[in-house]
Coordinates of C-alpha atoms and ligand atoms in Angstrom, one line a residue:
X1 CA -44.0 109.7 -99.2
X2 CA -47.9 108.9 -98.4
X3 CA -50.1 110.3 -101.6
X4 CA -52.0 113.1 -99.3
X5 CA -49.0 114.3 -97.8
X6 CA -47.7 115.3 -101.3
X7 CA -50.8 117.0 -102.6
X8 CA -51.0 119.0 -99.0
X9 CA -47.1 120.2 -99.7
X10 CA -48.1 120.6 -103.4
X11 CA -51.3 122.1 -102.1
X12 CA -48.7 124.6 -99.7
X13 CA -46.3 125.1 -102.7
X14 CA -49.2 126.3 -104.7
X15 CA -51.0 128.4 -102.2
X16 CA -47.5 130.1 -101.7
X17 CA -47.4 128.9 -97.8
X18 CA -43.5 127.5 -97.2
X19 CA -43.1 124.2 -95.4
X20 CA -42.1 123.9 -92.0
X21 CA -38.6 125.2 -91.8
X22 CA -35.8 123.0 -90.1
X23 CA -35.1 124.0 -86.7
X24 CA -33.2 122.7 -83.9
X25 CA -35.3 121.7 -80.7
X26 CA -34.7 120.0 -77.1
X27 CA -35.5 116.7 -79.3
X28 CA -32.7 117.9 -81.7
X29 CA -33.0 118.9 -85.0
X30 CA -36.6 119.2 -87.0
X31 CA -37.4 118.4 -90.4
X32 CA -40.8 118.8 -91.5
X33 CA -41.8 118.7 -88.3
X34 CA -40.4 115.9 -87.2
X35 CA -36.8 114.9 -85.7
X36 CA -34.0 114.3 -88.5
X37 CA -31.1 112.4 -88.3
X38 CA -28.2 113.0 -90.6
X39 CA -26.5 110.5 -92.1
X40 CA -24.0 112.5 -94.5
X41 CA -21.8 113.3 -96.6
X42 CA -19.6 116.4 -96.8
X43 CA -18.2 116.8 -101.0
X44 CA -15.0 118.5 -101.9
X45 CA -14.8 122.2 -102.1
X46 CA -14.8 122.2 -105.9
X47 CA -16.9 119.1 -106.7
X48 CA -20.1 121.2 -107.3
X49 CA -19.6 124.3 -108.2
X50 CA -20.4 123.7 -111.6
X51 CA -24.1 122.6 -112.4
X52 CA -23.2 120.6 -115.7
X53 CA -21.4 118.9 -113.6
X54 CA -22.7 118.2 -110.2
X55 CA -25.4 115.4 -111.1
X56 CA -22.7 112.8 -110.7
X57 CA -22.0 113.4 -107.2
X58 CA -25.7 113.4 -106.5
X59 CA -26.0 110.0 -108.1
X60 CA -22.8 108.6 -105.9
X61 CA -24.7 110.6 -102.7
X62 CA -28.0 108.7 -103.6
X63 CA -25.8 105.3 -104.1
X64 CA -24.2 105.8 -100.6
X65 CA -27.4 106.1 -99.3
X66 CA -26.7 109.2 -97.7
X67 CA -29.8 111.0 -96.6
X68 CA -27.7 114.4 -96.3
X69 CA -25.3 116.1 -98.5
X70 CA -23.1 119.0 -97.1
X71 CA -22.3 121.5 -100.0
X72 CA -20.3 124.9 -100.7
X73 CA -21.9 127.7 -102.1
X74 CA -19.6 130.5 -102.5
X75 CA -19.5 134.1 -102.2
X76 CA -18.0 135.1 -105.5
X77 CA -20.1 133.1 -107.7
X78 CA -23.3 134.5 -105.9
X79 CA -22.3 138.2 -105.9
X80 CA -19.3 138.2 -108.6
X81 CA -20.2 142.1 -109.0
X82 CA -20.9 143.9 -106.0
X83 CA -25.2 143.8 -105.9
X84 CA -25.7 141.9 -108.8
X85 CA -26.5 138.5 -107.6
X86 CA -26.4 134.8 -109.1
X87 CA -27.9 132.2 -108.0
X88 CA -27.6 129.7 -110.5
X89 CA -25.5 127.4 -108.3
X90 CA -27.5 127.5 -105.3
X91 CA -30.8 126.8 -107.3
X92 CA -29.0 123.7 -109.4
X93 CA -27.9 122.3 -106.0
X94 CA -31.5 122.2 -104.7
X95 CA -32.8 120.9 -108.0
X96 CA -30.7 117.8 -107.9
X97 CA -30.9 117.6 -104.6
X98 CA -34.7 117.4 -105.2
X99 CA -35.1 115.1 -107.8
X100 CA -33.2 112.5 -105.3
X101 CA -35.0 113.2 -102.0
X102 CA -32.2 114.6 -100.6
X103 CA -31.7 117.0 -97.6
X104 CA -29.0 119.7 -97.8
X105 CA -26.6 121.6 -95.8
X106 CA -25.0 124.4 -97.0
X107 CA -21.6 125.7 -96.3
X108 CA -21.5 129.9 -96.7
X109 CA -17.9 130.2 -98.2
X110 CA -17.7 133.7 -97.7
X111 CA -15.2 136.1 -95.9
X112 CA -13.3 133.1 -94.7
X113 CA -12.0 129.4 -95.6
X114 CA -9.8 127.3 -93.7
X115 CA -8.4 131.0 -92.2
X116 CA -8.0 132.2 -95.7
X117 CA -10.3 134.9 -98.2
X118 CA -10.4 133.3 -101.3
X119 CA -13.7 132.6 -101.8
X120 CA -14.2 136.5 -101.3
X121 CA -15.4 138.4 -104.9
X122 CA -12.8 139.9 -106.6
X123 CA -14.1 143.4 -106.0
X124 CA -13.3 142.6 -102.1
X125 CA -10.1 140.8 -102.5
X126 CA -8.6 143.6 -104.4
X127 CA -9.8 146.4 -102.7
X128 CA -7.9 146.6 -99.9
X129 CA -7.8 150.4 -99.1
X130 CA -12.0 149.7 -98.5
X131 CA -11.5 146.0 -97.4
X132 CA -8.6 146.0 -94.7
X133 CA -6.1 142.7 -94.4
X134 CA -5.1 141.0 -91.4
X135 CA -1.5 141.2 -90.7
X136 CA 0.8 138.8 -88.8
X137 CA 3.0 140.4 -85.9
X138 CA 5.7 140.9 -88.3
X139 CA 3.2 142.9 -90.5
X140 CA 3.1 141.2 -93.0
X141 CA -0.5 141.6 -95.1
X142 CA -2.5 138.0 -95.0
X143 CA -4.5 136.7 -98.0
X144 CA -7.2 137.2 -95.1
X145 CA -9.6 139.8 -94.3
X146 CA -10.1 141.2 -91.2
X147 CA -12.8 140.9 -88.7
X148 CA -12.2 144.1 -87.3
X149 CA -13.6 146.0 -90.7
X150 CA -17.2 147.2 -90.3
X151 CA -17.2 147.2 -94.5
X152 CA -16.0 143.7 -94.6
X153 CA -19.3 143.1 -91.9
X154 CA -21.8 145.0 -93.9
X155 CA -20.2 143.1 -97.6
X156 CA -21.0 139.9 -96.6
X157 CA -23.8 140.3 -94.2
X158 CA -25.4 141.7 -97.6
X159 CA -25.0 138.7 -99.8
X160 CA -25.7 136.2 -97.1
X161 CA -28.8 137.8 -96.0
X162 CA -29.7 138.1 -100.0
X163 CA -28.8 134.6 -100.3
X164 CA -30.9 133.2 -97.5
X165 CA -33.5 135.4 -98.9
X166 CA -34.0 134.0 -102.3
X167 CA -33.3 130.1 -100.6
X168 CA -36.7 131.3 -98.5
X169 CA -38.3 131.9 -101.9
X170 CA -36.6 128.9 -104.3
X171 CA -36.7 126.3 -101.6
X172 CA -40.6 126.1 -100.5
X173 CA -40.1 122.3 -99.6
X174 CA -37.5 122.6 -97.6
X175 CA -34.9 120.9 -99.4
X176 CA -31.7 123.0 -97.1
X177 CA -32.0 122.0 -93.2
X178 CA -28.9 124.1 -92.2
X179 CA -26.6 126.5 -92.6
X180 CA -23.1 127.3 -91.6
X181 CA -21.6 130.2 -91.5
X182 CA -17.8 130.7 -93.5
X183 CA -15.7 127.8 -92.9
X184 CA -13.2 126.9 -90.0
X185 CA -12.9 130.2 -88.9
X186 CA -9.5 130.9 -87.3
X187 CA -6.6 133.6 -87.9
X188 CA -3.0 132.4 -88.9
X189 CA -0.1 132.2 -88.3
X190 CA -0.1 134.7 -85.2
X191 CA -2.7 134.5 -82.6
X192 CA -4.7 137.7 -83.4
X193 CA -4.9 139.8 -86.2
X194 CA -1.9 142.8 -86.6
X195 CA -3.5 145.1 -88.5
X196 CA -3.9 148.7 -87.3
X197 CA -7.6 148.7 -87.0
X198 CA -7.2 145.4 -84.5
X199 CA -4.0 146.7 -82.8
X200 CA -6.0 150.1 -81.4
X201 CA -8.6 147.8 -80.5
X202 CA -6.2 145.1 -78.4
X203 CA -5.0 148.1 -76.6
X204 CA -8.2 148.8 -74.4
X205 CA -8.3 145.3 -74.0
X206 CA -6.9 142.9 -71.1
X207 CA -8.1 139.8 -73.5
X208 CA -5.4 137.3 -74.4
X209 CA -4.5 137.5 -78.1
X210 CA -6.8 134.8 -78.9
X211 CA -9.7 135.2 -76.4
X212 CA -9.7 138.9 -78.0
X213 CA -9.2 137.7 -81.6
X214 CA -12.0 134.8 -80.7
X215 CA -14.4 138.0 -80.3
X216 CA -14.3 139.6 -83.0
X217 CA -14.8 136.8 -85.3
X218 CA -17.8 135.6 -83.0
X219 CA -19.0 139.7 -83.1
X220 CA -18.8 139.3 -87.3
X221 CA -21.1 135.7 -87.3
X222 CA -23.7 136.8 -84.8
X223 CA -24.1 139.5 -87.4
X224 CA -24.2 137.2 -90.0
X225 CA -26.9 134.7 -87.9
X226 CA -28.7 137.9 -87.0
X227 CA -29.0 138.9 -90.8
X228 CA -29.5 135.2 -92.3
X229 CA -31.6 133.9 -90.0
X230 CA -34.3 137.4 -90.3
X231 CA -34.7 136.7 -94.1
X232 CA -35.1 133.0 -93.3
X233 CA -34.7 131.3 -90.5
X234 CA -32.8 127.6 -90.3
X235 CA -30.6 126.2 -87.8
X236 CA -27.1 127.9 -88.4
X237 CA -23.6 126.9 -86.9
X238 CA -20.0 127.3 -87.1
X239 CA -17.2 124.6 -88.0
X240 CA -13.8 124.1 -85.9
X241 CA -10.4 123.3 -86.8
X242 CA -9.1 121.5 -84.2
X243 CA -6.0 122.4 -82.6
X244 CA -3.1 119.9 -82.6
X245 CA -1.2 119.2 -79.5
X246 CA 1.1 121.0 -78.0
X247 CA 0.8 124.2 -80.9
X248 CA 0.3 127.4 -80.0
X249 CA -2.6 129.9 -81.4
X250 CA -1.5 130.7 -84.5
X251 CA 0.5 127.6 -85.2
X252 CA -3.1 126.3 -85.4
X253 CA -6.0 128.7 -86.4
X254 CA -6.5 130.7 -83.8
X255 CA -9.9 131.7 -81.9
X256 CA -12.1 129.6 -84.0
X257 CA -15.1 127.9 -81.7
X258 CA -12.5 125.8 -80.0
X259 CA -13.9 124.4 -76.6
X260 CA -11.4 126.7 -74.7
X261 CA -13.3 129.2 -76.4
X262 CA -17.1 128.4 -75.7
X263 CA -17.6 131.0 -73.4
X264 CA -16.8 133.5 -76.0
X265 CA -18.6 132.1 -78.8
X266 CA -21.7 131.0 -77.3
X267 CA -22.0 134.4 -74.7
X268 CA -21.0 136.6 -78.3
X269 CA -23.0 134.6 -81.0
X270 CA -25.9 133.6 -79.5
X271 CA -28.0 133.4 -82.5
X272 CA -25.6 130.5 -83.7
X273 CA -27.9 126.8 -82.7
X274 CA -24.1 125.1 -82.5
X275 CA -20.5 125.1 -82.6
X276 CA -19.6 122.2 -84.6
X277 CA -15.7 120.4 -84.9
X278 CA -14.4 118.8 -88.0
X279 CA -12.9 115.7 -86.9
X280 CA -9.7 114.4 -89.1
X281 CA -7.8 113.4 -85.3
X282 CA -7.3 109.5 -84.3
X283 CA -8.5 110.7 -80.9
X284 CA -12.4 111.6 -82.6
X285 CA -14.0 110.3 -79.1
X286 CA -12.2 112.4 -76.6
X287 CA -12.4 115.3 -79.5
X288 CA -16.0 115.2 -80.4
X289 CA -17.0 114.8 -76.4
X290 CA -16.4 118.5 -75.6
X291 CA -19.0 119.8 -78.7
X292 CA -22.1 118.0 -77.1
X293 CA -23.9 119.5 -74.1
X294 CA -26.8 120.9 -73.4
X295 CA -27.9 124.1 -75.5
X296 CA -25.1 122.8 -78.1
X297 CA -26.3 119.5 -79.7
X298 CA -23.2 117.3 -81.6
X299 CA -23.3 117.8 -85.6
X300 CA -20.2 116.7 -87.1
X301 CA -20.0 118.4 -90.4
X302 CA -16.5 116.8 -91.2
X303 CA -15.5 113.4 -89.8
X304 CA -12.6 111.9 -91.3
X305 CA -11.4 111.8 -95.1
X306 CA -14.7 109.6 -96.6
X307 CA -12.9 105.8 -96.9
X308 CA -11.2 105.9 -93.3
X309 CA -12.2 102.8 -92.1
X310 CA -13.4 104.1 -88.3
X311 CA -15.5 106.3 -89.4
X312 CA -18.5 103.9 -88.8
X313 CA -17.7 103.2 -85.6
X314 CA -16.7 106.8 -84.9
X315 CA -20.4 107.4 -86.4
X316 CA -22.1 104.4 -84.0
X317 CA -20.2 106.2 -81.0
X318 CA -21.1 110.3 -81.6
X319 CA -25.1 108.8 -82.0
X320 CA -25.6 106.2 -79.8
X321 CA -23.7 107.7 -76.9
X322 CA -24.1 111.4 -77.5
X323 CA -27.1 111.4 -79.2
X324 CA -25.2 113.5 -82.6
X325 CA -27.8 114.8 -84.4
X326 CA -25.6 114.2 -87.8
X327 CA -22.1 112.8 -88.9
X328 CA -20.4 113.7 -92.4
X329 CA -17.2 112.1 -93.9
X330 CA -15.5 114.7 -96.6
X331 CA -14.9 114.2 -99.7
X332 CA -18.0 111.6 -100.0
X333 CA -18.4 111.6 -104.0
X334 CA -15.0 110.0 -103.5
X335 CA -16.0 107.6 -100.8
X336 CA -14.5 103.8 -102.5
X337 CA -17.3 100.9 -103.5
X338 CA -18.5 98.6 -101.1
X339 CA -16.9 101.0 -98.2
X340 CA -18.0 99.7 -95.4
X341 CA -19.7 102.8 -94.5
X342 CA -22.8 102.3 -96.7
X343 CA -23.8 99.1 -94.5
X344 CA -23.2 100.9 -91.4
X345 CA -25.4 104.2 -92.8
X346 CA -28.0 101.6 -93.8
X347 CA -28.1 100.0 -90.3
X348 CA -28.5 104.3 -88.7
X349 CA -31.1 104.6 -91.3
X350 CA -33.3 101.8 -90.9
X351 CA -32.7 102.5 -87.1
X352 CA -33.4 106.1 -87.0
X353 CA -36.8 106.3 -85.7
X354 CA -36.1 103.9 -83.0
X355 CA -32.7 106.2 -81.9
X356 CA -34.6 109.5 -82.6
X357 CA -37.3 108.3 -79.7
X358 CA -34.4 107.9 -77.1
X359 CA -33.0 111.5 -77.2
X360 CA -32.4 113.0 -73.6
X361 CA -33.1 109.2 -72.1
X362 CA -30.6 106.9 -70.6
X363 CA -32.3 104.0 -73.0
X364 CA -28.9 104.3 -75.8
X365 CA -25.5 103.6 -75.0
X366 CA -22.7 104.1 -78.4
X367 CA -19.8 102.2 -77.7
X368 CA -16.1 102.8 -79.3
X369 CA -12.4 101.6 -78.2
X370 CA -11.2 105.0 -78.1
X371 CA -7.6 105.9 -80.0
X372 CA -5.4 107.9 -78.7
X373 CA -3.9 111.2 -80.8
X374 CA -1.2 108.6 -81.6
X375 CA -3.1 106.4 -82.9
X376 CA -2.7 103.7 -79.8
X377 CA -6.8 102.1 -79.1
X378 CA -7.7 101.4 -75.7
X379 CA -9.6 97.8 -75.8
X380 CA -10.1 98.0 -72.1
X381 CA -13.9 96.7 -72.3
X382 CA -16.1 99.1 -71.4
X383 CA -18.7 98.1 -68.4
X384 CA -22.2 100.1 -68.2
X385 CA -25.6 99.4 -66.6
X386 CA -28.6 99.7 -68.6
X387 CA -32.7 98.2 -67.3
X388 CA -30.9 96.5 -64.5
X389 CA -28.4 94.6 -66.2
X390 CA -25.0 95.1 -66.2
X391 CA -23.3 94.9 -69.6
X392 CA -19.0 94.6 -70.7
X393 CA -18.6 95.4 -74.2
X394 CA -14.8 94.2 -75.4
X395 CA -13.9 95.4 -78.5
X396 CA -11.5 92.7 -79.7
X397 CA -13.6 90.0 -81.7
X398 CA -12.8 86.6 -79.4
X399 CA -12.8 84.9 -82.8
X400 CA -10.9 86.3 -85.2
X401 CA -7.4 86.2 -85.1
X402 CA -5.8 89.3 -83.8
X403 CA -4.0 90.5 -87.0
X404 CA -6.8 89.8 -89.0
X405 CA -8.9 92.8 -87.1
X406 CA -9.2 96.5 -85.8
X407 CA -10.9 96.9 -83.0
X408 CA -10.4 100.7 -83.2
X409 CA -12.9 100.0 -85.8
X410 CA -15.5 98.3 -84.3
X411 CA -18.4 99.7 -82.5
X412 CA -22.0 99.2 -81.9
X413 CA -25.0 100.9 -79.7
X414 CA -27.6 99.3 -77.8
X415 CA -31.2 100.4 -77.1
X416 CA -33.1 99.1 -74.6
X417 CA -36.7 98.6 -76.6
X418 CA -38.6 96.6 -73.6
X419 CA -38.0 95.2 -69.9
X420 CA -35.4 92.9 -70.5
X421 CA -35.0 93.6 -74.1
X422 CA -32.3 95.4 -76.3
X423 CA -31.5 96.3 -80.0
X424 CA -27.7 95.6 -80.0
X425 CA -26.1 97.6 -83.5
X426 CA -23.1 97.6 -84.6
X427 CA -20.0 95.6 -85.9
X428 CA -16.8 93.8 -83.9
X429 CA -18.5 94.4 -80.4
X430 CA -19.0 91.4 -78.1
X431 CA -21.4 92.0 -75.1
X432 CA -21.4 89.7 -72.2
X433 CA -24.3 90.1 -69.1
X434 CA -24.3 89.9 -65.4
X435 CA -27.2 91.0 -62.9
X436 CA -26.9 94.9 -60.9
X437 CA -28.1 92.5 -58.2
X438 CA -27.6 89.1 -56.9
X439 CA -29.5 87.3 -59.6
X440 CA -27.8 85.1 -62.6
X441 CA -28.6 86.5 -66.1
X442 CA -29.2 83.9 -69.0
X443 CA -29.9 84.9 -72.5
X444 CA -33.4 84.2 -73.3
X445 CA -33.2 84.4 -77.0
X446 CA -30.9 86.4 -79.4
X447 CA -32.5 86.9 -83.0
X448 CA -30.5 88.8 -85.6
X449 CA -32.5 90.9 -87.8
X450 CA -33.2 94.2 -89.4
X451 CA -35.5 97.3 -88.8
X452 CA -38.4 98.6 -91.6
X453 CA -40.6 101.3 -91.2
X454 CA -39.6 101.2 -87.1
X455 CA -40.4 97.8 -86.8
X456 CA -37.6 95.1 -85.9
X457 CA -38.1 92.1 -88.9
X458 CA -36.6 88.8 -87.6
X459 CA -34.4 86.6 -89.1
X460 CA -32.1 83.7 -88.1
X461 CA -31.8 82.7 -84.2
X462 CA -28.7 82.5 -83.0
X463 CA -27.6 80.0 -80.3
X464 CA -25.4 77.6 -79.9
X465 CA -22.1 78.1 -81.2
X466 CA -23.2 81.9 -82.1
X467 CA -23.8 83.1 -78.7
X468 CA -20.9 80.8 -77.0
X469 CA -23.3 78.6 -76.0
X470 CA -25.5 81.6 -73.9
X471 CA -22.8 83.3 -73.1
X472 CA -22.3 86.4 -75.5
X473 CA -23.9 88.4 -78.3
X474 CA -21.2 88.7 -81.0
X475 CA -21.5 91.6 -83.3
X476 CA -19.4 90.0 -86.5
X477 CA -16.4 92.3 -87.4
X478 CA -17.0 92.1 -90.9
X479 CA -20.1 93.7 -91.7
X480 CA -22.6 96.0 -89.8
X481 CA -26.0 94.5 -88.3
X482 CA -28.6 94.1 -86.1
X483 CA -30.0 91.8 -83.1
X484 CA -32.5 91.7 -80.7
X485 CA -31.2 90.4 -77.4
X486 CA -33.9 89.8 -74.8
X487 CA -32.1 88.8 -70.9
X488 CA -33.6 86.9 -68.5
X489 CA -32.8 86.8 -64.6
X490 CA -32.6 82.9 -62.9
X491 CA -31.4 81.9 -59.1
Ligands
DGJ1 C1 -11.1 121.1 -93.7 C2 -12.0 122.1 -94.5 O1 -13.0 122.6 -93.7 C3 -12.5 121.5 -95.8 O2 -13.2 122.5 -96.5 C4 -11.3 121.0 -96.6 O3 -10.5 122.0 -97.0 C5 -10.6 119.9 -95.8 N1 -10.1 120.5 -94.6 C6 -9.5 119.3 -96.6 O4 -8.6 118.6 -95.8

C-alpha cells in the first residue's frame, strides 16, 4: 500500500471516521472503494476458535496466497451467558487477519449449523420450555430450534446485532467484507418443522411443506439482516446445501435458499445481497449456474474439499464466465503443498484488475468440460464468438497421452484486451480460430507471459511447434498460465 494512503486510513482511524465499508454494487462487490475479488479459503469449523492457536492457519492462508479467509465465529463463545458478551475470538481473528493483509468473511454460527443447534449457548439449548424444538412428523424433538419461536428470533437477533456492533467499532479498516448469516440453513429429516407452534401455523396455510418451512427460516434471517446490517452495515448472505438427486425435502435439508426456492427467499429476505451454494457436487457447473443472475451475484463460500484437483478449473469457470465475485475451497489450512490451486489463485490474482474491468461485458468467456453428478465430463469442445472471431476450446490436451490427463480439470478464460487481441488463462485448454465471416484467421503472434500491477509482462514467444505451427494456442495441462494471443484476418 502507497505511503499517503496509509497515513489518510491512519489519519481516519485516528480521527475516529471508519473506512469505506464493503458493499455489493452492480460492479460486484466493494472493498475500500474499489471492486474485490475473492480468491479464498473457507477453514474447518474448529480450526480457529482458539486464539493461541489460530496464527498457524493464518500463516498457511498467507502461504496459499489466498487474499480471503472465510471464518466461524460462534454464538456460544460470544454470548456464553445470556448479555454478557465476549469477543475475544472475533477481535483475535481480525488481529491476525491484520497483521497479514488479509480480508475476512465471517460465518454467524448461530441458531443453526448444517440444520443442527449446536453452536447455540447453553442457556438456549437447554431451555426448551423458553426455546421451543423442531420436531419430525413422528414427533420426535430435534437437536434444532425452531424458526417458528419469536424468543429464539429476538435471542439471536440480540447477539448478532451486538456482534456486528462491536465489529463496526474494533474493525475501523475494514478488515471483514461479509457476513453470512447461520450456516446451511435447512430442516431435517422431515420437510417442515412438527412442532406445535409450526403445525397451527401450516394449518392456515396452502404452502407445500417446504415452500412454508422455506418462510419461516427466510422471515428469521431478514430479521437477522435487518438487525446486523442497522448496527453496521456489510454485504450479508445465506449458504445452501444442495440437494442430491432424486431425495425428497427432508432427506436433504429442507427449504434452505435452494433455487426452487428463490422466490421465497429473495421476495421474504430482501435485505440479504445473495443466496450463496456450497458446492461439494461433480456437477459444480450446472450447480453453481442457477446462483448467478442479476440482483444475486455468484459467491461460492464452499467449493469442494480444499485439495480436489478441479477446483481451479471449477474456480476459472464461476469467474470468467459468470463473473463470481469469490470462490472458497473448505478446509484450506489443510489444502496439500504445491496443490495446484496456489498457481491457479496466483494467475486470478495477478489478473484481477484486468477481470474486475469486464463485469457486465461480453469481453470474458470461463471455459470448463462440465461433469456430470456421476462424475462422467463432457469434452465436447465448446464453440463461442468473441471481437469477431470464432473460437473451439477442446478440453483434452492433443499432446498428452490420454491416461496421463483430466480434462475435467482443465480450464481457462479469455479476455479480449484490444481489437484482435486476447489474454488466454488457464491450464489443459486448447483454442483453435476461425473468422464469423468469410475471412481466414492466422495467428499473428502468441507471447506467454504474466500480469503485474495490470500490466501483461512478456516472456517467451511461442511458435513453431508450440502453436502447431499457427494453428492453436495450447494452455499446458500441467501448470496454470498466461498468454497474449493477438488474431489476424487474411484472404
Ligand atoms: C458443509 C458445512 O457448511 C461446513 O461447515 C462443514 O460442516 C462441511 N459441510 C463439512 O463437510
Amino acid at each position: 500500500m502507497k505511503l499517503p494512503v496509509l497515513i489518510l486510513m491512519g489519519a481516519l482511524v485516528a480521527s475516529g471516521v471508519q473506512a469505506q465499508p464493503a458493499q455489493i454494487s452492480d460492479k460486484g462487490l466493494m472493498v475500500d472503494g474499489k471492486p474485490f475479488l475473492v480468491l479464498g479459503g473457507e477453514v474447518g469449523n474448529s480450526s480457529v476458535s482458539d486464539p493461541k492457536q489460530m496464527g498457524p492457519v493464518f500463516d498457511k492462508a498467507k502461504a496459499i496466497g489466498l487474499n480471503t479467509l472465510v471464518v466461524p465465529v460462534e454464538w456460544d463463545q460470544i454470548e456464553p451467558v445470556e448479555g454478557q458478551f465476549d469477543f475475544g475470538v472475533a477481535d483475535a481473528l481480525i488481529a491476525e487477519a491484520k497483521a497479514r493483509d488479509l480480508k475476512l468473511v465471517i460465518l454467524w454460527f448461530g441458531a443453526w449449523k448444517n440444520s443442527m443447534s449446536t453452536y447455540a449457548p447453553a442457556w438456549v439449548k437447554k431451555d426448551s420450555m423458553r426455546f421451543t424444538r423442531a420436531r419430525s412428523a413422528e414427533g420426535v424433538a430435534q437437536d434444532i430450534l425452531t424458526p417458528f419461536d419469536d424468543d429464539l428470533l429476538k435471542a439471536d437477533v440480540k447477539a448478532f446485532s451486538a456482534f456486528m456492533a462491536h465489529l463496526k467499532q474494533a474493525d475501523p479498516t475494514g478488515v471483514v467484507i461479509m457476513v453470512q448469516i447461520e450456516n446451511e440453513i435447512g430442516m431435517l429429516p422431515s420437510a417442515r418443522d412438527h412442532s406445535d407452534l409450526a403445525t397451527k401455523q401450516f394449518m392456515v396455510t396452502r404452502d407445500t411443506e417446504e415452500r412454508f418451512q422455506a418462510r419461516s427460516y427466510a422471515r428469521f434471517v431478514e430479521a437477522m439482516a435487518m438487525a446486523g446490517k442497522a448496527q453496521y452495515d456489510l454485504p450479508m448472505y445465506v449458504n445452501a446445501a444442495l440437494n442430491r438427486p432424486g431425495k425428497l425435502p427432508g432427506e436433504y435439508p429442507s427449504a434452505g435458499p435452494l433455487p426452487h426456492l428463490f422466490d421465497i427467499w429473495k421476495g421474504v429476505a430482501p435485505s440479504l445481497d445473495m443466496l450463496s451454494p456450497d458446492i461439494y457436487f461433480p456437477d459444480f457447473v450446472e450447480r453453481m449456474k442457477p446462483y448467478a443472475f442479476k440482483g444475486n451475484p455468484l459467491f461460492i463460500p464452499e467449493a469442494h474439499y480444499a485439495g480436489d484437483a478441479v477446483a481451479s478449473a471449477n474456480a476459472f469457470y464461476a469467474i470468467g464466465e459468470l463473473d463470481a465475485i469469490g470462490f472458497s475451497p473448505f478446509s484450506i489450512e489443510n489444502l496439500p503443498d504445491g496443490d495446484p490451486l496456489i498457481s491457479a489463485y496466483a494467475v486470478l490474482d495477478s489478473l484481477a484488475p484486468l477481470i474486475l474491468a469486464q463485469r457486465g461485458k461480453d469481453t470474458m468467456r470461463g471455459l470448463k468440460a462440465p461433469i456430470n453428478y456421476d462424475g462422467v465430463t463432457d469434452t465436447t469442445p465448446q464453440v463461442f464468438e468473441m471481437g469477431g472471431y470464432r473460437f473451439t476450446a477442446a478440453f483434452i490436451d492433443p499432446w498428452t497421452a490420454k491416461d496421463k490427463q483430466v480434462p475435467g480439470n482443465h480450464g481457462a478464460l479469455i479476455i479480449q484486451t484490444g481489437k484482435d487481441e486476447f489474454i488466454v488463462a488457464g491450464s489443459g485448454v486448447t483454442l483453435t480460430f476461425s473468422d464469423t465471416g468469410q475471412e481466414r484467421v492466422g495467428m499473428e503472434q502468441v507471447v506467454e507471459g504474466k500480469y503485474e500491477n495490470g500490466e501483461f509482462v512478456p516472456g517467451k514467444w511461442l511458435n513453431g511447434d508450440q502453436t502447431h505451427q499457427g494453428r492453436h494456442l495450447r494452455l499446458l495441462p500441467d501448470k496454470w498460465g498466461v498468454q497474449r494471443l493477438k488474431l489476424y484476418k487474411y484472404n
